[in-house]
């Protein structure tokens, strides 16, 4: 038998993700590539207790098919948690998803036809690029470094704009307040949706928390939200990623379309993890563990940046991020190919994410993303020394 | 702002699913529309205990991101459970999915480009039609009622064939042994994949269990499976649907493509429910509760068919299914429109699934699917009387 060929988009995937996922199974490798929290922050005993209570007190909700948009209790909890002066949310503004990743998948499914345009922060989260590839979109870059940032030309005619405004994945960059206002304004002017992907919004290690574009766009009118922002949140970085609980907040007509997408996607999110998530939020557990997460992450960010100052400053340049999980480092030598660096780094016992994975065209080879949340200060320092050695090895043998 | 339009496929959805999902929230309605198991069969206390053990003994597996193809333990368990003489499966033949529905979504994503052909059992499971609509396929019908069933013409040039061989959703029909052999043979001859969707394979109430097409296709050679069947299983009908645990068994290259699809879909299935599922299988819990499920379902099937004999035999005709969850009933009067019947039935306090939902073109209006697993014998009888009244009301006012 000659098997039929797979769909076209599968031939356009880049193997970088598979390489670093594969490498991360080696216990001697220091993995700076992923975006994983440290398991020590998970409140295991409390979650075990919540799981038992969920099952015994709410067997129907835990074990039956859930409503496609999510359990009503959890939708109400998310609506209440994000409502504030000037932002009114009801259950109809909220759906539960199986991790923030599924929200990206559903957004592509319900908004994109072949060759539709996405105006994306550049570089962009590789998971979003993966999620949208099967829909065959084209990309325009939102240049947040431009002096007079005017997103309207990029947004005009696009199906949606995409940003991670708080500590962008991969760059760790904060989208500034004036830029947030400009994006919202441009979304209204051009009639384009604005996808605000916010997994790191609770991870500010210093500085004032900026208002979300969801809030900014709501302040213009009263009543339940009907604006252009599609806001994505998740418990993965606030509680535990294995629960696979995220949410979308948007205008009811957008939620309704996404629910149709989810009906043909996974039907519903697991009831058990939804019940656990709801109690974890309403009981205050999520807020209670946040200071510990912030302290650990901040300490590790500082340890990573100190190691980078000591061992990497002649090879790369970077900005210290005010929050999130990543440092983005650009090679000083434009000849350095970071795809090649990934392969050599793995031989040296360290793994990073190369910039090509964050470029829809796979053409950016000049930078790397380094995670600081998973490893101890000691391992971060050792990993950076290995990375420096690997970088020198690549430069020494550069063709 | 004028919001951008949604993707084209969204305008092709049929509102029947939304109608019956919406109606099912009314507590006075007798819901014969869905495909829900009775919650009384769920081993709640055992599952609560497994959840606690999962969290306390395996916090990393329960709370971290899982490997995209699923936890290795659970993949190994599934491989062992389905291996038998003539069918050798390894971990590389298996991936875990977030319910069987996700497997359908991923199959569409990795196999279909616009206008690609699916050769589908007709009528077909509405969830599969929903899952594949965003990929824009065309359909050819597999006519299992044909005297000399030869599927090769339908399969030639198709990307895959799709069947639910054990007690098909919606018809409750068993694909016969000779037909299974013919389908496997045609898949080999035409180089087409053969999707064997098997949620009801454990739900035989009488008769000999037929070999799966996975087994039939493997018997031709030795070594780990590399044949054309893509087999889908789920715990939804064997344990509890809210866990959202299903699996795909296929050739390693197919699994690998589906894993790339899942990476951009929901990244991974919840760890907690995977650990619970693994222990539920390996501890024998799943096998232990099966007799209870079979007894309950069989009793209810008999109660439904008795009520249909009493109240519905002048209006519809049907075959008593040997297993599964549904009876498919075709109107004796070809003028009866079952989409209209759905609306009138809801007014009469009963809900069924009309045949249009199981036709990719939405044109079949002559039949209904009736579920017998969720309701008591008494409610089944009452529901059928209401349905008979609703049918007469529709026929009396037929234009």
GROMACS .gro file of N, CA, C and O in nm, chain A residues 10-111:
model
  408
   10UNK      N    1   0.144   2.017   0.686
   10UNK     CA    2   0.238   1.935   0.763
   10UNK      C    3   0.379   1.940   0.705
   10UNK      O    4   0.477   1.920   0.776
   11UNK      N    5   0.388   1.969   0.577
   11UNK     CA    6   0.522   1.978   0.517
   11UNK      C    7   0.589   2.111   0.548
   11UNK      O    8   0.707   2.131   0.519
   12UNK      N    9   0.514   2.202   0.609
   12UNK     CA   10   0.572   2.335   0.639
   12UNK      C   11   0.618   2.346   0.784
   12UNK      O   12   0.662   2.452   0.826
   13UNK      N   13   0.606   2.238   0.861
   13UNK     CA   14   0.648   2.249   1.001
   13UNK      C   15   0.799   2.244   1.009
   13UNK      O   16   0.866   2.187   0.925
   14UNK      N   17   0.847   2.306   1.115
   14UNK     CA   18   0.991   2.313   1.136
   14UNK      C   19   1.022   2.212   1.247
   14UNK      O   20   0.936   2.183   1.331
   15UNK      N   21   1.138   2.149   1.241
   15UNK     CA   22   1.165   2.038   1.333
   15UNK      C   23   1.225   2.082   1.466
   15UNK      O   24   1.257   1.999   1.550
   16UNK      N   25   1.236   2.213   1.484
   16UNK     CA   26   1.303   2.265   1.603
   16UNK      C   27   1.230   2.223   1.731
   16UNK      O   28   1.293   2.181   1.828
   17UNK      N   29   1.097   2.233   1.729
   17UNK     CA   30   1.021   2.196   1.850
   17UNK      C   31   1.044   2.049   1.883
   17UNK      O   32   1.066   2.013   1.999
   18UNK      N   33   1.039   1.963   1.781
   18UNK     CA   34   1.060   1.820   1.806
   18UNK      C   35   1.200   1.798   1.863
   18UNK      O   36   1.218   1.715   1.953
   19UNK      N   37   1.299   1.871   1.812
   19UNK     CA   38   1.437   1.854   1.862
   19UNK      C   39   1.446   1.890   2.008
   19UNK      O   40   1.499   1.815   2.090
   20UNK      N   41   1.388   2.005   2.046
   20UNK     CA   42   1.407   2.037   2.187
   20UNK      C   43   1.314   1.959   2.279
   20UNK      O   44   1.350   1.930   2.392
   21UNK      N   45   1.200   1.916   2.228
   21UNK     CA   46   1.117   1.827   2.311
   21UNK      C   47   1.185   1.692   2.329
   21UNK      O   48   1.187   1.635   2.438
   22UNK      N   49   1.245   1.640   2.223
   22UNK     CA   50   1.316   1.513   2.230
   22UNK      C   51   1.433   1.522   2.326
   22UNK      O   52   1.452   1.436   2.412
   23UNK      N   53   1.510   1.631   2.313
   23UNK     CA   54   1.629   1.647   2.396
   23UNK      C   55   1.594   1.657   2.544
   23UNK      O   56   1.671   1.614   2.630
   24UNK      N   57   1.475   1.710   2.574
   24UNK     CA   58   1.443   1.736   2.714
   24UNK      C   59   1.422   1.607   2.792
   24UNK      O   60   1.403   1.610   2.913
   25UNK      N   61   1.423   1.492   2.725
   25UNK     CA   62   1.411   1.365   2.799
   25UNK      C   63   1.545   1.318   2.858
   25UNK      O   64   1.547   1.227   2.940
   26UNK      N   65   1.655   1.380   2.816
   26UNK     CA   66   1.787   1.345   2.868
   26UNK      C   67   1.805   1.409   3.006
   26UNK      O   68   1.808   1.532   3.018
   27UNK      N   69   1.820   1.328   3.113
   27UNK     CA   70   1.826   1.386   3.248
   27UNK      C   71   1.951   1.470   3.273
   27UNK      O   72   1.952   1.552   3.365
   28UNK      N   73   2.057   1.451   3.193
   28UNK     CA   74   2.178   1.530   3.215
   28UNK      C   75   2.176   1.664   3.144
   28UNK      O   76   2.267   1.746   3.161
   29UNK      N   77   2.074   1.684   3.063
   29UNK     CA   78   2.064   1.808   2.987
   29UNK      C   79   2.001   1.916   3.075
   29UNK      O   80   1.905   1.888   3.148
   30UNK      N   81   2.056   2.037   3.069
   30UNK     CA   82   1.992   2.149   3.138
   30UNK      C   83   1.897   2.214   3.039
   30UNK      O   84   1.940   2.269   2.937
   31UNK      N   85   1.768   2.205   3.067
   31UNK     CA   86   1.666   2.247   2.972
   31UNK      C   87   1.627   2.392   2.995
   31UNK      O   88   1.551   2.423   3.087
   32UNK      N   89   1.683   2.481   2.912
   32UNK     CA   90   1.645   2.623   2.917
   32UNK      C   91   1.550   2.655   2.801
   32UNK      O   92   1.522   2.770   2.771
   33UNK      N   93   1.501   2.550   2.734
   33UNK     CA   94   1.425   2.570   2.611
   33UNK      C   95   1.275   2.587   2.636
   33UNK      O   96   1.210   2.667   2.570
   34UNK      N   97   1.220   2.512   2.728
   34UNK     CA   98   1.075   2.511   2.745
   34UNK      C   99   1.023   2.634   2.815
   34UNK      O  100   1.094   2.734   2.833
   35UNK      N  101   0.896   2.625   2.854
   35UNK     CA  102   0.835   2.734   2.930
   35UNK      C  103   0.765   2.674   3.051
   35UNK      O  104   0.649   2.699   3.074
   36UNK      N  105   0.842   2.596   3.125
   36UNK     CA  106   0.781   2.518   3.234
   36UNK      C  107   0.800   2.586   3.368
   36UNK      O  108   0.908   2.637   3.398
   37UNK      N  109   0.695   2.584   3.451
   37UNK     CA  110   0.711   2.631   3.589
   37UNK      C  111   0.787   2.526   3.670
   37UNK      O  112   0.798   2.411   3.629
   38UNK      N  113   0.838   2.567   3.787
   38UNK     CA  114   0.902   2.471   3.876
   38UNK      C  115   0.795   2.394   3.953
   38UNK      O  116   0.710   2.455   4.018
   39UNK      N  117   0.800   2.260   3.948
   39UNK     CA  118   0.698   2.181   4.017
   39UNK      C  119   0.691   2.209   4.166
   39UNK      O  120   0.588   2.183   4.228
   40UNK      N  121   0.797   2.264   4.226
   40UNK     CA  122   0.795   2.287   4.371
   40UNK      C  123   0.688   2.389   4.411
   40UNK      O  124   0.651   2.395   4.528
   41UNK      N  125   0.638   2.467   4.318
   41UNK     CA  126   0.536   2.566   4.356
   41UNK      C  127   0.393   2.507   4.357
   41UNK      O  128   0.300   2.574   4.400
   42UNK      N  129   0.378   2.385   4.310
   42UNK     CA  130   0.242   2.329   4.303
   42UNK      C  131   0.192   2.288   4.441
   42UNK      O  132   0.262   2.212   4.512
   43UNK      N  133   0.072   2.329   4.479
   43UNK     CA  134   0.016   2.292   4.609
   43UNK      C  135  -0.048   2.153   4.601
   43UNK      O  136  -0.170   2.139   4.593
   44UNK      N  137   0.039   2.052   4.602
   44UNK     CA  138  -0.006   1.915   4.571
   44UNK      C  139  -0.112   1.865   4.668
   44UNK      O  140  -0.218   1.815   4.627
   45UNK      N  141  -0.087   1.879   4.798
   45UNK     CA  142  -0.182   1.825   4.896
   45UNK      C  143  -0.317   1.894   4.885
   45UNK      O  144  -0.422   1.830   4.890
   46UNK      N  145  -0.315   2.027   4.870
   46UNK     CA  146  -0.441   2.100   4.856
   46UNK      C  147  -0.516   2.054   4.730
   46UNK      O  148  -0.638   2.037   4.731
   47UNK      N  149  -0.443   2.035   4.622
   47UNK     CA  150  -0.509   1.994   4.498
   47UNK      C  151  -0.563   1.851   4.509
   47UNK      O  152  -0.670   1.820   4.455
   48UNK      N  153  -0.491   1.765   4.581
   48UNK     CA  154  -0.542   1.628   4.602
   48UNK      C  155  -0.673   1.634   4.678
   48UNK      O  156  -0.770   1.564   4.646
   49UNK      N  157  -0.677   1.720   4.778
   49UNK     CA  158  -0.800   1.734   4.856
   49UNK      C  159  -0.913   1.792   4.769
   49UNK      O  160  -1.027   1.745   4.776
   50UNK      N  161  -0.881   1.889   4.687
   50UNK     CA  162  -0.983   1.945   4.596
   50UNK      C  163  -1.033   1.839   4.498
   50UNK      O  164  -1.152   1.837   4.463
   51UNK      N  165  -0.945   1.750   4.454
   51UNK     CA  166  -0.986   1.646   4.359
   51UNK      C  167  -1.085   1.550   4.423
   51UNK      O  168  -1.186   1.513   4.363
   52UNK      N  169  -1.055   1.512   4.549
   52UNK     CA  170  -1.148   1.422   4.619
   52UNK      C  171  -1.283   1.487   4.637
   52UNK      O  172  -1.388   1.427   4.613
   53UNK      N  173  -1.282   1.612   4.683
   53UNK     CA  174  -1.407   1.685   4.705
   53UNK      C  175  -1.485   1.700   4.575
   53UNK      O  176  -1.607   1.684   4.572
   54UNK      N  177  -1.412   1.730   4.467
   54UNK     CA  178  -1.478   1.746   4.337
   54UNK      C  179  -1.554   1.618   4.301
   54UNK      O  180  -1.671   1.621   4.263
   55UNK      N  181  -1.485   1.506   4.317
   55UNK     CA  182  -1.543   1.379   4.275
   55UNK      C  183  -1.659   1.340   4.367
   55UNK      O  184  -1.765   1.298   4.319
   56UNK      N  185  -1.642   1.353   4.498
   56UNK     CA  186  -1.745   1.305   4.591
   56UNK      C  187  -1.864   1.401   4.598
   56UNK      O  188  -1.978   1.357   4.606
   57UNK      N  189  -1.839   1.532   4.595
   57UNK     CA  190  -1.949   1.629   4.612
   57UNK      C  191  -2.014   1.665   4.478
   57UNK      O  192  -2.128   1.709   4.475
   58UNK      N  193  -1.941   1.652   4.370
   58UNK     CA  194  -1.995   1.691   4.238
   58UNK      C  195  -1.966   1.584   4.134
   58UNK      O  196  -1.902   1.613   4.032
   59UNK      N  197  -2.010   1.460   4.159
   59UNK     CA  198  -1.977   1.353   4.062
   59UNK      C  199  -2.031   1.383   3.921
   59UNK      O  200  -1.963   1.354   3.822
   60UNK      N  201  -2.152   1.440   3.914
   60UNK     CA  202  -2.207   1.469   3.782
   60UNK      C  203  -2.121   1.567   3.705
   60UNK      O  204  -2.088   1.544   3.589
   61UNK      N  205  -2.085   1.678   3.771
   61UNK     CA  206  -2.002   1.778   3.702
   61UNK      C  207  -1.863   1.722   3.670
   61UNK      O  208  -1.805   1.755   3.567
   62UNK      N  209  -1.809   1.640   3.759
   62UNK     CA  210  -1.673   1.589   3.739
   62UNK      C  211  -1.665   1.481   3.632
   62UNK      O  212  -1.564   1.470   3.563
   63UNK      N  213  -1.769   1.400   3.620
   63UNK     CA  214  -1.758   1.278   3.540
   63UNK      C  215  -1.844   1.278   3.414
   63UNK      O  216  -1.825   1.193   3.327
   64UNK      N  217  -1.937   1.372   3.403
   64UNK     CA  218  -2.023   1.375   3.284
   64UNK      C  219  -1.960   1.465   3.177
   64UNK      O  220  -1.863   1.535   3.202
   65UNK      N  221  -2.016   1.459   3.056
   65UNK     CA  222  -1.982   1.562   2.958
   65UNK      C  223  -2.019   1.697   3.018
   65UNK      O  224  -2.128   1.712   3.074
   66UNK      N  225  -1.931   1.795   3.007
   66UNK     CA  226  -1.965   1.931   3.049
   66UNK      C  227  -2.036   2.002   2.935
   66UNK      O  228  -2.023   1.962   2.819
   67UNK      N  229  -2.109   2.110   2.967
   67UNK     CA  230  -2.156   2.195   2.857
   67UNK      C  231  -2.034   2.239   2.773
   67UNK      O  232  -1.925   2.258   2.828
   68UNK      N  233  -2.053   2.252   2.643
   68UNK     CA  234  -1.939   2.284   2.556
   68UNK      C  235  -1.864   2.411   2.600
   68UNK      O  236  -1.742   2.412   2.604
   69UNK      N  237  -1.935   2.519   2.639
   69UNK     CA  238  -1.860   2.640   2.679
   69UNK      C  239  -1.797   2.629   2.816
   69UNK      O  240  -1.728   2.722   2.858
   70UNK      N  241  -1.818   2.519   2.887
   70UNK     CA  242  -1.759   2.503   3.019
   70UNK      C  243  -1.867   2.498   3.126
   70UNK      O  244  -1.982   2.534   3.102
   71UNK      N  245  -1.828   2.454   3.246
   71UNK     CA  246  -1.923   2.451   3.358
   71UNK      C  247  -1.965   2.593   3.392
   71UNK      O  248  -1.881   2.683   3.401
   72UNK      N  249  -2.094   2.612   3.414
   72UNK     CA  250  -2.146   2.746   3.441
   72UNK      C  251  -2.078   2.809   3.563
   72UNK      O  252  -2.046   2.928   3.563
   73UNK      N  253  -2.055   2.730   3.667
   73UNK     CA  254  -1.991   2.783   3.788
   73UNK      C  255  -1.856   2.845   3.756
   73UNK      O  256  -1.822   2.954   3.803
   74UNK      N  257  -1.778   2.773   3.677
   74UNK     CA  258  -1.643   2.822   3.647
   74UNK      C  259  -1.649   2.944   3.554
   74UNK      O  260  -1.570   3.039   3.569
   75UNK      N  261  -1.742   2.943   3.460
   75UNK     CA  262  -1.757   3.061   3.372
   75UNK      C  263  -1.795   3.184   3.456
   75UNK      O  264  -1.741   3.293   3.435
   76UNK      N  265  -1.886   3.165   3.552
   76UNK     CA  266  -1.925   3.276   3.639
   76UNK      C  267  -1.807   3.324   3.723
   76UNK      O  268  -1.788   3.444   3.743
   77UNK      N  269  -1.728   3.229   3.772
   77UNK     CA  270  -1.612   3.265   3.854
   77UNK      C  271  -1.513   3.349   3.772
   77UNK      O  272  -1.461   3.450   3.821
   78UNK      N  273  -1.487   3.308   3.649
   78UNK     CA  274  -1.394   3.384   3.564
   78UNK      C  275  -1.454   3.521   3.533
   78UNK      O  276  -1.384   3.624   3.538
   79UNK      N  277  -1.584   3.527   3.504
   79UNK     CA  278  -1.649   3.656   3.475
   79UNK      C  279  -1.634   3.750   3.594
   79UNK      O  280  -1.599   3.868   3.578
   80UNK      N  281  -1.658   3.698   3.715
   80UNK     CA  282  -1.646   3.782   3.836
   80UNK      C  283  -1.501   3.824   3.859
   80UNK      O  284  -1.473   3.940   3.894
   81UNK      N  285  -1.408   3.732   3.836
   81UNK     CA  286  -1.267   3.762   3.865
   81UNK      C  287  -1.213   3.874   3.777
   81UNK      O  288  -1.128   3.951   3.818
   82UNK      N  289  -1.261   3.882   3.654
   82UNK     CA  290  -1.207   3.982   3.562
   82UNK      C  291  -1.293   4.107   3.549
   82UNK      O  292  -1.251   4.204   3.488
   83UNK      N  293  -1.415   4.104   3.604
   83UNK     CA  294  -1.499   4.225   3.601
   83UNK      C  295  -1.438   4.330   3.693
   83UNK      O  296  -1.379   4.297   3.796
   84UNK      N  297  -1.448   4.455   3.653
   84UNK     CA  298  -1.405   4.563   3.740
   84UNK      C  299  -1.473   4.691   3.694
   84UNK      O  300  -1.552   4.687   3.599
   85UNK      N  301  -1.448   4.800   3.763
   85UNK     CA  302  -1.506   4.928   3.720
   85UNK      C  303  -1.476   4.949   3.572
   85UNK      O  304  -1.360   4.945   3.532
   86UNK      N  305  -1.580   4.966   3.495
   86UNK     CA  306  -1.559   4.993   3.353
   86UNK      C  307  -1.550   4.867   3.268
   86UNK      O  308  -1.535   4.874   3.146
   87UNK      N  309  -1.555   4.748   3.331
   87UNK     CA  310  -1.552   4.623   3.254
   87UNK      C  311  -1.654   4.527   3.313
   87UNK      O  312  -1.632   4.471   3.421
   88UNK      N  313  -1.768   4.514   3.245
   88UNK     CA  314  -1.874   4.426   3.294
   88UNK      C  315  -1.873   4.297   3.213
   88UNK      O  316  -1.883   4.300   3.090
   89UNK      N  317  -1.858   4.185   3.283
   89UNK     CA  318  -1.855   4.056   3.216
   89UNK      C  319  -1.964   3.967   3.271
   89UNK      O  320  -1.989   3.965   3.392
   90UNK      N  321  -2.029   3.892   3.182
   90UNK     CA  322  -2.126   3.793   3.226
   90UNK      C  323  -2.077   3.656   3.176
   90UNK      O  324  -1.979   3.647   3.101
   91UNK      N  325  -2.150   3.554   3.215
   91UNK     CA  326  -2.117   3.419   3.170
   91UNK      C  327  -2.106   3.409   3.018
   91UNK      O  328  -2.023   3.336   2.965
   92UNK      N  329  -2.189   3.485   2.947
   92UNK     CA  330  -2.188   3.480   2.801
   92UNK      C  331  -2.061   3.537   2.739
   92UNK      O  332  -2.038   3.520   2.619
   93UNK      N  333  -1.982   3.607   2.820
   93UNK     CA  334  -1.853   3.658   2.772
   93UNK      C  335  -1.739   3.559   2.791
   93UNK      O  336  -1.625   3.590   2.756
   94UNK      N  337  -1.769   3.444   2.850
   94UNK     CA  338  -1.660   3.355   2.894
   94UNK      C  339  -1.680   3.214   2.841
   94UNK      O  340  -1.792   3.161   2.843
   95UNK      N  341  -1.572   3.152   2.794
   95UNK     CA  342  -1.576   3.008   2.773
   95UNK      C  343  -1.450   2.947   2.833
   95UNK      O  344  -1.346   3.011   2.843
   96UNK      N  345  -1.464   2.821   2.874
   96UNK     CA  346  -1.350   2.747   2.929
   96UNK      C  347  -1.286   2.666   2.817
   96UNK      O  348  -1.357   2.607   2.735
   97UNK      N  349  -1.155   2.664   2.813
   97UNK     CA  350  -1.083   2.587   2.711
   97UNK      C  351  -0.983   2.493   2.777
   97UNK      O  352  -0.947   2.510   2.894
   98UNK      N  353  -0.940   2.392   2.701
   98UNK     CA  354  -0.847   2.291   2.751
   98UNK      C  355  -0.704   2.344   2.740
   98UNK      O  356  -0.624   2.300   2.659
   99UNK      N  357  -0.673   2.445   2.822
   99UNK     CA  358  -0.545   2.514   2.814
   99UNK      C  359  -0.551   2.628   2.713
   99UNK      O  360  -0.630   2.625   2.618
  100UNK      N  361  -0.468   2.728   2.736
  100UNK     CA  362  -0.467   2.845   2.647
  100UNK      C  363  -0.439   2.806   2.502
  100UNK      O  364  -0.486   2.871   2.408
  101UNK      N  365  -0.364   2.698   2.485
  101UNK     CA  366  -0.332   2.651   2.350
  101UNK      C  367  -0.459   2.622   2.270
  101UNK      O  368  -0.467   2.652   2.151
  102UNK      N  369  -0.559   2.562   2.335
  102UNK     CA  370  -0.681   2.533   2.261
  102UNK      C  371  -0.752   2.660   2.216
  102UNK      O  372  -0.814   2.662   2.109
  103UNK      N  373  -0.740   2.766   2.295
  103UNK     CA  374  -0.802   2.892   2.253
  103UNK      C  375  -0.740   2.940   2.121
  103UNK      O  376  -0.811   2.985   2.030
  104UNK      N  377  -0.609   2.927   2.110
  104UNK     CA  378  -0.541   2.968   1.986
  104UNK      C  379  -0.591   2.883   1.869
  104UNK      O  380  -0.620   2.933   1.760
  105UNK      N  381  -0.599   2.753   1.890
  105UNK     CA  382  -0.649   2.662   1.787
  105UNK      C  383  -0.789   2.704   1.742
  105UNK      O  384  -0.819   2.713   1.622
  106UNK      N  385  -0.878   2.730   1.839
  106UNK     CA  386  -1.017   2.763   1.806
  106UNK      C  387  -1.027   2.898   1.735
  106UNK      O  388  -1.109   2.916   1.644
  107UNK      N  389  -0.945   2.993   1.776
  107UNK     CA  390  -0.945   3.124   1.710
  107UNK      C  391  -0.909   3.109   1.562
  107UNK      O  392  -0.973   3.165   1.473
  108UNK      N  393  -0.806   3.028   1.535
  108UNK     CA  394  -0.770   3.003   1.396
  108UNK      C  395  -0.883   2.935   1.320
  108UNK      O  396  -0.915   2.971   1.207
  109UNK      N  397  -0.945   2.837   1.385
  109UNK     CA  398  -1.051   2.759   1.321
  109UNK      C  399  -1.171   2.845   1.283
  109UNK      O  400  -1.227   2.830   1.175
  110UNK      N  401  -1.213   2.936   1.372
  110UNK     CA  402  -1.335   3.011   1.343
  110UNK      C  403  -1.310   3.144   1.271
  110UNK      O  404  -1.404   3.201   1.217
  111UNK      N  405  -1.186   3.191   1.270
  111UNK     CA  406  -1.164   3.320   1.205
  111UNK      C  407  -1.089   3.311   1.072
  111UNK      O  408  -1.101   3.402   0.989
   0.00000   0.00000   0.00000
